[in-house]
Structure formats: C-alpha cells, structure tokens
Amino acid sequence: MSIKSLQLLRNKDCNLWTSALEILKKILKENKIGIRLEVILIEDDEMAKKYKFFGSPQININNADIDPDSKKMTSYHESGCRIYIWKNNVYEGPPKEMIEAALNQVM
C-alpha cells in the first residue's frame, strides 16, 4: 500500500490545526516522504459530511481519518475543535505518535 493522498482538514473556528500542520510537515521531512499535503477548509455541514469531518484538526491518509476511534464516530459537523485520545492520554490535536503509526500502516 502507498500514500495516494494526504489531507489536513480544518474549520474556521479552531486554530489548533496550525500545530498539527507543523507536526505533520516535520514528520514528512524527517521520513523523506514526498507527498503533496492538501489543507482543506471545511466550510459547512454538507462539506463535513462529504469529508467525514468530526472537528478540527483532522488528518486523512488516502481519504481515511488517521484516528482509530473515528470508526465509531457518525456525527459530521463543521464547527468545533476536536480532541484526540491516544494511549490513554488526551490531546488537542493528533499526536505525533498517532500520525507516525498511521503513516507506517500505509508505507
């Protein structure tokens, strides 16, 4: 399997996406992964449903959310910041280890 698309989804209400973007760029550089990163602004609930967006920030690899818990989520909406739970810890954005684990699964 390989990385065909990489997206960082965000909304206008939550500025936490900038930290996620910096972490993601650093991981890509450290691992010499040359993929185009697309930053997408989710503007309304219709767009949220299209992208299966649960809150900002969200990282998708090959159109799939990197958060293992996302499989349980069914409420798509444009507004709000999202929290992440990884290894029993709470984060305001996807932690570096979660991003690396998701990338390793597709490489």
JSON list of C-alpha atoms in Angstrom, two decimals:
[
{"chain": "A", "resi": 1, "resn": "MET", "atom": "CA", "xyz": [0.00, 0.00, 0.00]},
{"chain": "A", "resi": 2, "resn": "SER", "atom": "CA", "xyz": [1.15, 3.57, -0.53]},
{"chain": "A", "resi": 3, "resn": "ILE", "atom": "CA", "xyz": [0.10, 7.11, 0.26]},
{"chain": "A", "resi": 4, "resn": "LYS", "atom": "CA", "xyz": [-2.09, 8.40, -2.56]},
{"chain": "A", "resi": 5, "resn": "SER", "atom": "CA", "xyz": [-3.48, 11.45, -0.75]},
{"chain": "A", "resi": 6, "resn": "LEU", "atom": "CA", "xyz": [-2.73, 13.36, 2.42]},
{"chain": "A", "resi": 7, "resn": "GLN", "atom": "CA", "xyz": [-5.14, 15.95, 3.76]},
{"chain": "A", "resi": 8, "resn": "LEU", "atom": "CA", "xyz": [-5.31, 18.18, 6.79]},
{"chain": "A", "resi": 9, "resn": "LEU", "atom": "CA", "xyz": [-8.92, 19.22, 7.35]},
{"chain": "A", "resi": 10, "resn": "ARG", "atom": "CA", "xyz": [-9.74, 22.28, 9.39]},
{"chain": "A", "resi": 11, "resn": "ASN", "atom": "CA", "xyz": [-12.54, 24.72, 10.08]},
{"chain": "A", "resi": 12, "resn": "LYS", "atom": "CA", "xyz": [-12.58, 28.48, 10.62]},
{"chain": "A", "resi": 13, "resn": "ASP", "atom": "CA", "xyz": [-13.39, 28.20, 14.35]},
{"chain": "A", "resi": 14, "resn": "CYS", "atom": "CA", "xyz": [-10.42, 26.22, 15.62]},
{"chain": "A", "resi": 15, "resn": "ASN", "atom": "CA", "xyz": [-6.82, 27.37, 15.26]},
{"chain": "A", "resi": 16, "resn": "LEU", "atom": "CA", "xyz": [-5.29, 24.16, 16.61]},
{"chain": "A", "resi": 17, "resn": "TRP", "atom": "CA", "xyz": [-4.78, 22.98, 13.03]},
{"chain": "A", "resi": 18, "resn": "THR", "atom": "CA", "xyz": [-1.60, 25.06, 12.70]},
{"chain": "A", "resi": 19, "resn": "SER", "atom": "CA", "xyz": [0.18, 22.92, 15.30]},
{"chain": "A", "resi": 20, "resn": "ALA", "atom": "CA", "xyz": [-0.96, 19.73, 13.56]},
{"chain": "A", "resi": 21, "resn": "LEU", "atom": "CA", "xyz": [0.31, 21.11, 10.25]},
{"chain": "A", "resi": 22, "resn": "GLU", "atom": "CA", "xyz": [3.77, 21.82, 11.70]},
{"chain": "A", "resi": 23, "resn": "ILE", "atom": "CA", "xyz": [4.00, 18.35, 13.28]},
{"chain": "A", "resi": 24, "resn": "LEU", "atom": "CA", "xyz": [2.89, 16.72, 10.04]},
{"chain": "A", "resi": 25, "resn": "LYS", "atom": "CA", "xyz": [5.38, 18.69, 7.93]},
{"chain": "A", "resi": 26, "resn": "LYS", "atom": "CA", "xyz": [8.19, 17.77, 10.33]},
{"chain": "A", "resi": 27, "resn": "ILE", "atom": "CA", "xyz": [7.31, 14.05, 10.16]},
{"chain": "A", "resi": 28, "resn": "LEU", "atom": "CA", "xyz": [7.18, 14.14, 6.36]},
{"chain": "A", "resi": 29, "resn": "LYS", "atom": "CA", "xyz": [10.57, 15.86, 6.20]},
{"chain": "A", "resi": 30, "resn": "GLU", "atom": "CA", "xyz": [12.21, 13.55, 8.78]},
{"chain": "A", "resi": 31, "resn": "ASN", "atom": "CA", "xyz": [10.99, 10.47, 6.92]},
{"chain": "A", "resi": 32, "resn": "LYS", "atom": "CA", "xyz": [11.68, 11.87, 3.44]},
{"chain": "A", "resi": 33, "resn": "ILE", "atom": "CA", "xyz": [8.07, 11.39, 2.38]},
{"chain": "A", "resi": 34, "resn": "GLY", "atom": "CA", "xyz": [7.45, 13.43, -0.75]},
{"chain": "A", "resi": 35, "resn": "ILE", "atom": "CA", "xyz": [3.69, 13.71, -0.95]},
{"chain": "A", "resi": 36, "resn": "ARG", "atom": "CA", "xyz": [1.59, 16.79, -1.64]},
{"chain": "A", "resi": 37, "resn": "LEU", "atom": "CA", "xyz": [-0.19, 17.85, 1.53]},
{"chain": "A", "resi": 38, "resn": "GLU", "atom": "CA", "xyz": [-3.59, 19.39, 0.91]},
{"chain": "A", "resi": 39, "resn": "VAL", "atom": "CA", "xyz": [-5.08, 21.70, 3.57]},
{"chain": "A", "resi": 40, "resn": "ILE", "atom": "CA", "xyz": [-8.87, 21.81, 3.23]},
{"chain": "A", "resi": 41, "resn": "LEU", "atom": "CA", "xyz": [-11.13, 24.35, 4.92]},
{"chain": "A", "resi": 42, "resn": "ILE", "atom": "CA", "xyz": [-14.43, 22.71, 5.88]},
{"chain": "A", "resi": 43, "resn": "GLU", "atom": "CA", "xyz": [-16.96, 25.49, 5.40]},
{"chain": "A", "resi": 44, "resn": "ASP", "atom": "CA", "xyz": [-20.31, 23.90, 6.27]},
{"chain": "A", "resi": 45, "resn": "ASP", "atom": "CA", "xyz": [-22.01, 20.73, 7.49]},
{"chain": "A", "resi": 46, "resn": "GLU", "atom": "CA", "xyz": [-22.56, 19.48, 3.94]},
{"chain": "A", "resi": 47, "resn": "MET", "atom": "CA", "xyz": [-18.83, 19.62, 3.30]},
{"chain": "A", "resi": 48, "resn": "ALA", "atom": "CA", "xyz": [-18.23, 17.98, 6.71]},
{"chain": "A", "resi": 49, "resn": "LYS", "atom": "CA", "xyz": [-20.40, 15.03, 5.64]},
{"chain": "A", "resi": 50, "resn": "LYS", "atom": "CA", "xyz": [-18.57, 14.74, 2.32]},
{"chain": "A", "resi": 51, "resn": "TYR", "atom": "CA", "xyz": [-15.18, 14.53, 4.05]},
{"chain": "A", "resi": 52, "resn": "LYS", "atom": "CA", "xyz": [-16.45, 12.67, 7.17]},
{"chain": "A", "resi": 53, "resn": "PHE", "atom": "CA", "xyz": [-15.15, 15.56, 9.27]},
{"chain": "A", "resi": 54, "resn": "PHE", "atom": "CA", "xyz": [-15.51, 15.33, 13.06]},
{"chain": "A", "resi": 55, "resn": "GLY", "atom": "CA", "xyz": [-13.78, 18.55, 14.07]},
{"chain": "A", "resi": 56, "resn": "SER", "atom": "CA", "xyz": [-10.57, 20.47, 13.60]},
{"chain": "A", "resi": 57, "resn": "PRO", "atom": "CA", "xyz": [-7.87, 19.41, 13.04]},
{"chain": "A", "resi": 58, "resn": "GLN", "atom": "CA", "xyz": [-8.30, 16.11, 11.20]},
{"chain": "A", "resi": 59, "resn": "ILE", "atom": "CA", "xyz": [-5.69, 14.28, 9.14]},
{"chain": "A", "resi": 60, "resn": "ASN", "atom": "CA", "xyz": [-6.77, 11.92, 6.39]},
{"chain": "A", "resi": 61, "resn": "ILE", "atom": "CA", "xyz": [-4.49, 9.49, 4.59]},
{"chain": "A", "resi": 62, "resn": "ASN", "atom": "CA", "xyz": [-5.98, 8.02, 1.41]},
{"chain": "A", "resi": 63, "resn": "ASN", "atom": "CA", "xyz": [-9.31, 9.64, 2.39]},
{"chain": "A", "resi": 64, "resn": "ALA", "atom": "CA", "xyz": [-9.40, 7.86, 5.76]},
{"chain": "A", "resi": 65, "resn": "ASP", "atom": "CA", "xyz": [-9.15, 9.55, 9.17]},
{"chain": "A", "resi": 66, "resn": "ILE", "atom": "CA", "xyz": [-5.93, 8.53, 10.96]},
{"chain": "A", "resi": 67, "resn": "ASP", "atom": "CA", "xyz": [-7.68, 8.34, 14.34]},
{"chain": "A", "resi": 68, "resn": "PRO", "atom": "CA", "xyz": [-8.53, 4.69, 15.12]},
{"chain": "A", "resi": 69, "resn": "ASP", "atom": "CA", "xyz": [-11.51, 5.93, 17.17]},
{"chain": "A", "resi": 70, "resn": "SER", "atom": "CA", "xyz": [-13.00, 7.64, 14.11]},
{"chain": "A", "resi": 71, "resn": "LYS", "atom": "CA", "xyz": [-14.62, 4.36, 13.06]},
{"chain": "A", "resi": 72, "resn": "LYS", "atom": "CA", "xyz": [-17.04, 4.81, 15.99]},
{"chain": "A", "resi": 73, "resn": "MET", "atom": "CA", "xyz": [-17.99, 8.38, 15.06]},
{"chain": "A", "resi": 74, "resn": "THR", "atom": "CA", "xyz": [-21.07, 9.14, 12.99]},
{"chain": "A", "resi": 75, "resn": "SER", "atom": "CA", "xyz": [-21.85, 12.83, 13.61]},
{"chain": "A", "resi": 76, "resn": "TYR", "atom": "CA", "xyz": [-20.21, 15.02, 10.98]},
{"chain": "A", "resi": 77, "resn": "HIS", "atom": "CA", "xyz": [-20.25, 18.78, 11.57]},
{"chain": "A", "resi": 78, "resn": "GLU", "atom": "CA", "xyz": [-18.28, 21.84, 10.51]},
{"chain": "A", "resi": 79, "resn": "SER", "atom": "CA", "xyz": [-17.81, 23.57, 13.85]},
{"chain": "A", "resi": 80, "resn": "GLY", "atom": "CA", "xyz": [-15.62, 22.92, 16.84]},
{"chain": "A", "resi": 81, "resn": "CYS", "atom": "CA", "xyz": [-12.21, 21.76, 17.87]},
{"chain": "A", "resi": 82, "resn": "ARG", "atom": "CA", "xyz": [-11.57, 18.06, 18.20]},
{"chain": "A", "resi": 83, "resn": "ILE", "atom": "CA", "xyz": [-9.81, 16.18, 20.95]},
{"chain": "A", "resi": 84, "resn": "TYR", "atom": "CA", "xyz": [-7.83, 13.01, 20.44]},
{"chain": "A", "resi": 85, "resn": "ILE", "atom": "CA", "xyz": [-7.28, 10.12, 22.80]},
{"chain": "A", "resi": 86, "resn": "TRP", "atom": "CA", "xyz": [-4.10, 8.15, 22.18]},
{"chain": "A", "resi": 87, "resn": "LYS", "atom": "CA", "xyz": [-2.70, 5.57, 24.59]},
{"chain": "A", "resi": 88, "resn": "ASN", "atom": "CA", "xyz": [-4.96, 6.82, 27.40]},
{"chain": "A", "resi": 89, "resn": "ASN", "atom": "CA", "xyz": [-3.85, 10.45, 27.03]},
{"chain": "A", "resi": 90, "resn": "VAL", "atom": "CA", "xyz": [-5.94, 13.38, 25.76]},
{"chain": "A", "resi": 91, "resn": "TYR", "atom": "CA", "xyz": [-4.56, 15.72, 23.08]},
{"chain": "A", "resi": 92, "resn": "GLU", "atom": "CA", "xyz": [-5.86, 18.88, 21.39]},
{"chain": "A", "resi": 93, "resn": "GLY", "atom": "CA", "xyz": [-4.71, 17.58, 18.02]},
{"chain": "A", "resi": 94, "resn": "PRO", "atom": "CA", "xyz": [-3.44, 14.34, 16.57]},
{"chain": "A", "resi": 95, "resn": "PRO", "atom": "CA", "xyz": [-0.26, 13.45, 18.48]},
{"chain": "A", "resi": 96, "resn": "LYS", "atom": "CA", "xyz": [2.96, 12.81, 16.60]},
{"chain": "A", "resi": 97, "resn": "GLU", "atom": "CA", "xyz": [2.91, 9.10, 17.51]},
{"chain": "A", "resi": 98, "resn": "MET", "atom": "CA", "xyz": [-0.61, 8.67, 16.07]},
{"chain": "A", "resi": 99, "resn": "ILE", "atom": "CA", "xyz": [0.42, 10.34, 12.81]},
{"chain": "A", "resi": 100, "resn": "GLU", "atom": "CA", "xyz": [3.56, 8.21, 12.56]},
{"chain": "A", "resi": 101, "resn": "ALA", "atom": "CA", "xyz": [1.62, 5.00, 13.26]},
{"chain": "A", "resi": 102, "resn": "ALA", "atom": "CA", "xyz": [-0.91, 5.86, 10.54]},
{"chain": "A", "resi": 103, "resn": "LEU", "atom": "CA", "xyz": [1.83, 6.65, 8.02]},
{"chain": "A", "resi": 104, "resn": "ASN", "atom": "CA", "xyz": [3.66, 3.41, 8.85]},
{"chain": "A", "resi": 105, "resn": "GLN", "atom": "CA", "xyz": [0.49, 1.40, 8.17]},
{"chain": "A", "resi": 106, "resn": "VAL", "atom": "CA", "xyz": [0.33, 2.60, 4.57]},
{"chain": "A", "resi": 107, "resn": "MET", "atom": "CA", "xyz": [4.04, 2.62, 3.72]}
]
